[in-house]
Coordinates of C-alpha atoms in Angstrom, one line a residue:
M1 CA 0.0 0.0 0.2
I2 CA 2.8 2.4 0.7
L3 CA 4.4 1.8 -2.6
K4 CA 1.1 2.4 -4.5
N5 CA 0.7 5.6 -2.4
L6 CA 4.4 6.7 -3.4
I7 CA 4.0 5.8 -7.0
T8 CA 0.6 7.9 -6.9
V9 CA 2.2 10.9 -5.3
L10 CA 5.0 10.6 -7.7
L11 CA 2.9 10.5 -10.5
H12 CA 1.0 13.6 -9.5
F13 CA 4.3 15.3 -8.8
G14 CA 5.7 14.2 -12.4
I15 CA 2.5 15.2 -14.2
A16 CA 2.4 18.7 -12.8
I17 CA 6.0 19.4 -13.0
G18 CA 5.9 18.0 -16.7
L19 CA 3.0 20.2 -17.5
I20 CA 4.7 23.4 -16.1
I21 CA 7.6 22.9 -18.1
I22 CA 5.4 22.2 -21.4
A23 CA 3.1 25.1 -20.8
G24 CA 6.3 27.4 -20.0
H25 CA 4.5 29.1 -17.2
W26 CA 3.4 27.5 -13.7
V27 CA 0.1 29.2 -13.7
L28 CA -0.9 27.6 -17.2
G29 CA 0.7 24.3 -16.0
L30 CA -1.5 24.3 -12.9
Y31 CA -4.4 24.6 -14.8
F32 CA -3.3 21.8 -17.4
Y33 CA -3.0 19.8 -14.1
L34 CA -6.2 20.4 -12.6
F35 CA -7.9 20.0 -16.0
I36 CA -6.4 16.2 -16.1
I37 CA -7.1 15.6 -12.6
F38 CA -10.8 16.7 -13.1
L39 CA -10.6 14.4 -16.3
F40 CA -9.5 11.5 -14.7
F41 CA -10.7 11.8 -11.2
R42 CA -14.3 12.8 -11.8
M43 CA -15.3 11.9 -15.3
I44 CA -14.2 8.4 -15.6
P45 CA -15.7 7.2 -12.3
R46 CA -18.7 9.6 -12.6
K47 CA -21.3 7.0 -11.8
H48 CA -19.5 6.2 -8.6
V49 CA -19.5 10.0 -7.9
K50 CA -23.1 10.5 -8.4
G51 CA -23.5 7.5 -6.2
I52 CA -21.9 9.0 -3.4
K53 CA -23.8 12.1 -3.9
H54 CA -27.2 10.3 -3.9
L55 CA -26.1 8.1 -0.8
Y56 CA -25.0 11.2 0.8
N57 CA -28.6 12.7 0.3
N58 CA -30.4 9.4 1.6
E59 CA -31.7 8.7 -2.1
F60 CA -30.6 5.0 -1.7
D61 CA -32.4 4.0 -4.9
K62 CA -30.6 6.2 -7.1
A63 CA -27.4 5.7 -5.4
Y64 CA -28.0 1.8 -5.5
N65 CA -28.4 2.2 -9.5
D66 CA -25.2 4.3 -9.8
F67 CA -23.1 2.0 -7.8
E68 CA -24.3 -0.9 -9.8
K69 CA -23.6 1.1 -13.2
S70 CA -20.0 1.9 -11.8
Y71 CA -19.4 -1.8 -11.0
K72 CA -20.5 -2.9 -14.4
L73 CA -17.9 -0.1 -15.9
F74 CA -15.1 -1.0 -14.0
D75 CA -15.9 -4.7 -14.2
K76 CA -15.9 -4.3 -18.0
Y77 CA -12.3 -2.5 -17.9
K78 CA -10.5 -4.4 -15.0
F79 CA -7.2 -3.3 -15.8
I80 CA -8.1 0.2 -15.3
D81 CA -9.6 -0.5 -11.9
K82 CA -6.8 -2.6 -10.8
F83 CA -4.3 0.1 -11.5
G84 CA -6.6 3.2 -10.5
F85 CA -3.6 4.4 -8.8
I86 CA -2.2 5.0 -12.4
F87 CA -4.8 5.8 -14.6
L88 CA -7.2 7.6 -12.2
L89 CA -4.5 8.7 -9.8
S90 CA -6.7 7.1 -6.8
M91 CA -5.0 6.4 -3.6
S92 CA -7.9 4.3 -2.1
D93 CA -7.1 1.0 -0.5
Y94 CA -9.9 -0.6 -2.5
T95 CA -10.8 -0.7 -6.2
Y96 CA -13.6 0.8 -7.4
R97 CA -15.5 -2.5 -8.0
E98 CA -15.0 -3.4 -4.3
S99 CA -16.1 0.2 -3.5
A100 CA -19.3 0.0 -5.5
L101 CA -20.2 -3.2 -4.0
L102 CA -19.5 -2.2 -0.4
N103 CA -21.7 0.6 -1.0
Q104 CA -24.3 -1.3 -2.4
A105 CA -24.3 -3.8 0.7
F106 CA -24.2 -0.7 2.9
I107 CA -27.5 0.3 1.2
C108 CA -29.1 -2.9 1.5
N109 CA -28.6 -3.0 5.0
K110 CA -29.8 0.6 5.5
I111 CA -33.2 -0.4 3.8
G112 CA -33.1 -3.6 5.6
N113 CA -32.3 -6.0 3.0
K114 CA -29.9 -8.3 4.9
K115 CA -29.8 -11.3 2.7
E116 CA -28.6 -9.2 -0.6
A117 CA -26.1 -7.3 1.7
E118 CA -24.6 -10.5 2.7
K119 CA -24.4 -11.6 -0.9
L120 CA -22.7 -8.7 -1.8
Y121 CA -20.3 -9.1 0.9
E122 CA -19.3 -12.7 -0.2
K123 CA -18.7 -11.0 -3.8
I124 CA -16.6 -8.8 -2.5
L125 CA -14.6 -11.3 -0.7
S126 CA -14.4 -13.2 -3.9
I127 CA -12.8 -10.3 -5.8
N128 CA -10.5 -9.4 -2.9
P129 CA -10.1 -11.8 -0.1
K130 CA -8.3 -9.5 2.2
N131 CA -11.0 -6.7 2.2
R132 CA -11.3 -6.0 5.8
I133 CA -14.7 -4.3 5.9
A134 CA -16.4 -7.5 4.1
R135 CA -14.5 -9.9 6.2
K136 CA -15.6 -8.2 9.3
V137 CA -19.2 -8.0 8.4
I138 CA -19.2 -11.7 7.4
E139 CA -17.3 -12.8 10.5
S140 CA -19.7 -10.7 13.1
K141 CA -22.8 -12.6 11.6
K142 CA -21.4 -15.8 12.3

């Protein structure tokens, strides 16, 4: 995890410095850097971001659907999800697929659909057996 975070920070730094050099002025380089960050960090996982906003507003049906779409997108492009620390400049411990399923399981628990939540936690563990959240929830149920 530390290596992954180090790579991400170095990529951020390298992109910023490279854009400043290419642009010829630090302000232009900074604008280009912020544009790239917006593009990679907000536009590609936009359904995931929308799901988080809906979850924050307690709009569980909309959030669940957005997380499902996010899961499908990153399930289709597993390479981007697996190396999100490079392509999406993400420093999260979990992939977007795991996060989408965790959020869906959380929503299922909130609305009282415990069996569906348990299936989602099992699915998370099939993707990443080291997922601490899913493991703790499954172990607490036994």
